Amino acid sequence: MGKKSQPSNHDNDYDAKLRLLQIELVKLQRQIISSGSRLLIILEGRDTAGKDGTIKSIVAHLSPRESHVVALSKPTEREEGEWYFQRYIAELPSSGEIVIFNRSWYNRAGVEKVMGFCTDTQYKQFIDTVNEFESLIIGSGIQLFKYYLDINKAEQAARLKSRETDPLKQWKISPIDEQAQKKWNDYSQARDVMLKKTSSKAAPWTVIDANDKKSTHLNLIRDLLSRIKYPGRDTNLLTIDSNVVMPCPPLGKKLPKLAP
């Protein structure tokens, strides 16, 4: 048998940096638990943009009792008859908890809009009310951070191809994937409208250039940690790459440069 390949210096460097940031995340969680704070993180993005891997890098060493990942499936028949936001409310963080939404109510502004899973009236009602809904959440004392992971079309094509051949990624394949490339421009347009109309002053979007997975993980965590105060925060670890982390301005202003 051949020699077992050794991890590259780049891999070692990434692992070392990620470990230090995960220690910071543990410090943050201790503060959230002790203070009874509530933290909600929304992760949206293109299909294959790396939401699952990013979430794993965040929660890897957090207490599972006080940190929860929410990835809701298709609404049931009963849920379809409810107020659109209703099923998400039950998943909001309680005292001392961190909750991460792997996709969220913004499904309505993305997949549902592009694939025709909602009516124009339902879409407009969502766009017209989501900022007010999030203001109520923030007003209740929940800290809310919204990230959109963006990749280019060629990178998405490569990742979709990888899913077809990697047995560990078979569960990720869905009929929606088949439309991701075909409806690329439609998704771009829906993304831009969503970011322009829902990046409010109280709950702005931050776009992450997610073409490099490791850079995505490190920079998103740095950005999150830099925006929350907690004891013992090591600011030397929180230098953010401005080519990766792109804050969206308040409503209606010019968006950062995104994949067309």
Coordinates of C-alpha atoms in Angstrom, one line a residue:
M1 CA 0.0 0.0 0.0
G2 CA 1.1 3.6 -0.7
K3 CA 2.1 6.0 2.0
K4 CA -0.8 7.8 3.7
S5 CA -1.0 11.4 2.5
Q6 CA -0.1 14.0 5.0
P7 CA -2.2 17.1 5.6
S8 CA -0.9 20.2 3.8
N9 CA 0.4 23.3 5.7
H10 CA -2.7 25.1 4.4
D11 CA -4.9 22.5 6.0
N12 CA -3.0 22.7 9.2
D13 CA -3.2 26.5 9.2
Y14 CA -7.0 26.3 8.7
D15 CA -7.5 23.8 11.4
A16 CA -5.4 25.9 13.9
K17 CA -7.3 29.1 13.0
L18 CA -10.7 27.4 13.2
R19 CA -9.8 25.8 16.6
L20 CA -9.0 29.3 18.1
L21 CA -12.3 30.7 16.7
Q22 CA -14.2 27.8 18.1
I23 CA -12.7 28.5 21.5
E24 CA -14.1 32.0 21.1
L25 CA -17.5 30.6 20.2
V26 CA -17.4 28.6 23.5
K27 CA -16.6 31.8 25.4
L28 CA -19.6 33.5 23.6
Q29 CA -21.9 30.6 24.5
R30 CA -20.9 30.8 28.2
Q31 CA -21.8 34.4 28.2
I32 CA -25.2 33.8 26.5
I33 CA -26.0 31.0 29.0
S34 CA -24.9 33.0 32.1
S35 CA -26.7 36.2 31.0
G36 CA -29.8 34.4 29.6
S37 CA -29.4 36.1 26.3
R38 CA -30.9 34.8 23.0
L39 CA -29.0 34.6 19.7
L40 CA -30.6 33.8 16.4
I41 CA -28.4 33.3 13.3
I42 CA -30.0 32.9 9.8
L43 CA -28.1 31.3 7.0
E44 CA -29.4 31.6 3.5
G45 CA -27.7 31.2 0.1
R46 CA -27.4 29.5 -3.2
D47 CA -27.9 25.8 -3.4
T48 CA -24.5 24.1 -2.6
A49 CA -23.2 27.4 -1.1
G50 CA -22.0 25.5 2.0
K51 CA -24.5 26.3 4.7
D52 CA -24.2 22.8 6.2
G53 CA -20.5 22.9 6.5
T54 CA -20.5 26.4 7.9
I55 CA -23.0 25.5 10.5
K56 CA -20.9 22.4 11.5
S57 CA -17.9 24.6 12.0
I58 CA -19.9 26.9 14.3
V59 CA -21.6 24.3 16.5
A60 CA -18.8 21.6 16.6
H61 CA -17.8 22.4 20.2
L62 CA -20.9 24.2 21.5
S63 CA -23.2 22.7 24.1
P64 CA -25.9 20.8 22.2
R65 CA -28.3 21.5 25.0
E66 CA -28.2 25.3 24.5
S67 CA -27.5 25.3 20.7
H68 CA -29.9 24.2 18.1
V69 CA -29.9 23.9 14.4
V70 CA -33.3 24.3 12.7
A71 CA -33.8 23.0 9.1
L72 CA -37.5 22.8 8.6
S73 CA -38.9 20.5 6.0
K74 CA -41.8 21.2 3.6
P75 CA -44.8 22.6 5.4
T76 CA -47.5 20.1 6.3
E77 CA -51.1 20.6 5.1
R78 CA -52.0 22.1 8.5
E79 CA -49.0 24.4 8.4
E80 CA -49.9 25.6 5.0
G81 CA -53.2 26.9 6.5
E82 CA -51.3 28.9 9.2
W83 CA -49.8 32.3 9.3
Y84 CA -46.7 32.0 7.2
F85 CA -44.3 32.8 10.1
Q86 CA -46.1 30.7 12.7
R87 CA -44.1 27.5 12.5
Y88 CA -40.8 29.4 12.8
I89 CA -41.9 31.2 16.0
A90 CA -41.8 27.9 17.9
E91 CA -38.1 27.5 16.9
L92 CA -36.9 30.9 18.2
P93 CA -34.3 30.8 21.0
S94 CA -35.2 30.7 24.6
S95 CA -33.2 32.2 27.5
G96 CA -29.5 31.1 27.2
E97 CA -29.9 29.6 23.7
I98 CA -28.2 29.9 20.3
V99 CA -30.4 28.9 17.4
I100 CA -29.2 28.7 13.8
F101 CA -31.7 28.5 10.9
N102 CA -30.4 26.5 8.0
R103 CA -32.7 28.3 5.6
S104 CA -35.6 30.2 7.2
W105 CA -38.7 32.2 6.4
Y106 CA -36.7 33.6 3.5
N107 CA -37.6 30.4 1.6
R108 CA -40.5 32.5 0.4
A109 CA -38.3 35.1 -1.1
G110 CA -36.0 32.5 -2.8
V111 CA -37.0 28.9 -3.6
E112 CA -40.7 29.5 -3.3
K113 CA -40.6 32.6 -5.5
V114 CA -38.4 31.1 -8.2
M115 CA -40.1 27.7 -8.3
G116 CA -43.6 29.0 -8.1
F117 CA -44.4 27.4 -4.8
C118 CA -46.2 30.5 -3.6
T119 CA -48.5 33.0 -5.2
D120 CA -47.5 36.5 -6.1
T121 CA -49.8 37.7 -3.4
Q122 CA -48.2 35.5 -0.8
Y123 CA -44.7 36.7 -1.9
K124 CA -45.7 40.4 -1.8
Q125 CA -47.2 39.9 1.6
F126 CA -44.0 38.4 2.9
I127 CA -41.8 41.1 1.5
D128 CA -44.1 43.8 2.9
T129 CA -44.2 42.3 6.4
V130 CA -40.9 40.5 7.1
N131 CA -39.0 43.6 8.3
E132 CA -41.8 44.4 10.8
F133 CA -41.8 40.7 11.9
E134 CA -38.0 40.8 12.5
S135 CA -38.3 44.1 14.4
L136 CA -40.7 42.4 16.8
I137 CA -38.2 39.6 17.3
I138 CA -35.4 42.0 18.0
G139 CA -37.7 44.1 20.2
S140 CA -38.3 41.0 22.3
G141 CA -34.6 40.9 23.1
I142 CA -33.3 38.3 20.6
Q143 CA -30.1 39.2 18.8
L144 CA -30.5 38.5 15.1
F145 CA -27.8 38.1 12.4
K146 CA -28.5 37.3 8.8
Y147 CA -25.9 35.8 6.4
Y148 CA -26.3 35.1 2.7
L149 CA -23.7 32.7 1.2
D150 CA -23.1 33.5 -2.4
I151 CA -21.1 31.5 -5.0
N152 CA -20.6 31.8 -8.8
K153 CA -22.3 29.6 -11.4
A154 CA -19.2 27.5 -12.2
E155 CA -18.5 26.7 -8.6
Q156 CA -22.1 25.7 -8.1
A157 CA -22.0 23.4 -11.1
A158 CA -18.8 21.7 -9.7
R159 CA -20.4 21.2 -6.3
L160 CA -23.6 19.8 -7.8
K161 CA -21.5 17.3 -9.8
S162 CA -19.6 16.3 -6.6
R163 CA -22.9 15.4 -5.0
E164 CA -23.6 12.9 -7.8
T165 CA -20.4 11.0 -7.1
D166 CA -19.8 11.4 -3.4
P167 CA -21.7 8.7 -1.5
L168 CA -21.6 10.9 1.7
K169 CA -23.5 13.6 -0.1
Q170 CA -26.2 11.6 -1.7
W171 CA -28.8 12.8 0.8
K172 CA -28.3 16.4 -0.4
I173 CA -29.5 15.6 -3.9
S174 CA -33.1 16.9 -4.5
P175 CA -35.3 17.9 -7.5
I176 CA -34.6 21.5 -6.6
D177 CA -30.9 20.9 -7.3
E178 CA -31.8 20.1 -10.9
Q179 CA -33.2 23.6 -11.4
A180 CA -30.4 25.5 -9.6
Q181 CA -28.4 26.0 -12.8
K182 CA -31.3 26.2 -15.2
K183 CA -32.9 29.0 -13.1
W184 CA -29.6 30.7 -12.2
N185 CA -30.7 34.1 -13.4
D186 CA -34.1 33.9 -11.7
Y187 CA -32.4 33.1 -8.4
S188 CA -30.0 36.0 -8.9
Q189 CA -32.9 38.4 -9.4
A190 CA -34.8 37.0 -6.4
R191 CA -31.7 37.3 -4.3
D192 CA -31.1 40.9 -5.3
V193 CA -34.7 41.9 -4.5
M194 CA -34.6 40.1 -1.2
L195 CA -31.4 41.8 -0.1
K196 CA -32.5 45.2 -1.2
K197 CA -35.9 45.1 0.5
T198 CA -35.1 43.2 3.6
S199 CA -31.7 44.5 4.7
S200 CA -33.2 46.7 7.3
K201 CA -31.3 49.0 9.7
A202 CA -32.3 46.7 12.6
A203 CA -31.6 43.4 10.8
P204 CA -29.2 44.0 7.9
W205 CA -27.9 41.2 5.6
T206 CA -24.2 40.3 5.4
V207 CA -23.2 38.6 2.1
I208 CA -20.4 36.0 2.3
D209 CA -18.3 35.1 -0.8
A210 CA -18.5 31.4 -0.3
N211 CA -16.5 30.1 -3.3
D212 CA -13.8 29.0 -0.9
K213 CA -15.3 26.9 1.9
K214 CA -12.5 27.3 4.4
S215 CA -12.4 31.0 4.0
T216 CA -16.2 31.1 4.4
H217 CA -16.1 29.3 7.7
L218 CA -13.3 31.4 9.2
N219 CA -14.6 34.8 8.0
L220 CA -18.2 34.3 8.9
I221 CA -17.3 33.2 12.4
R222 CA -14.9 36.2 12.8
D223 CA -17.7 38.5 11.6
L224 CA -20.2 37.0 14.1
L225 CA -17.8 37.2 17.0
S226 CA -16.8 40.8 16.2
R227 CA -20.4 41.9 16.5
I228 CA -21.2 40.5 19.9
K229 CA -19.6 41.5 23.2
Y230 CA -18.5 38.8 25.6
P231 CA -15.8 38.5 28.3
G232 CA -12.3 37.5 27.2
R233 CA -12.9 38.2 23.5
D234 CA -9.6 38.0 21.6
T235 CA -9.9 40.7 19.0
N236 CA -6.6 39.8 17.5
L237 CA -8.4 36.7 16.0
L238 CA -11.2 38.7 14.4
T239 CA -9.6 40.3 11.4
I240 CA -12.1 40.0 8.6
D241 CA -11.3 39.7 4.9
S242 CA -13.4 42.5 3.2
N243 CA -13.4 40.5 -0.1
V244 CA -15.2 37.7 1.7
V245 CA -17.5 39.5 4.1
M246 CA -19.7 42.2 2.5
P247 CA -22.3 44.0 4.6
C248 CA -25.4 45.0 2.8
P249 CA -26.4 48.7 3.2
P250 CA -29.9 49.7 4.6
L251 CA -33.0 49.4 2.4
G252 CA -32.8 50.2 -1.2
K253 CA -29.1 51.2 -1.3
K254 CA -26.5 49.7 -3.7
L255 CA -25.7 46.1 -3.1
P256 CA -22.1 44.7 -2.8
K257 CA -20.8 43.0 -5.9
L258 CA -22.5 39.6 -6.2
A259 CA -22.3 36.7 -8.6
P260 CA -24.5 37.7 -11.6

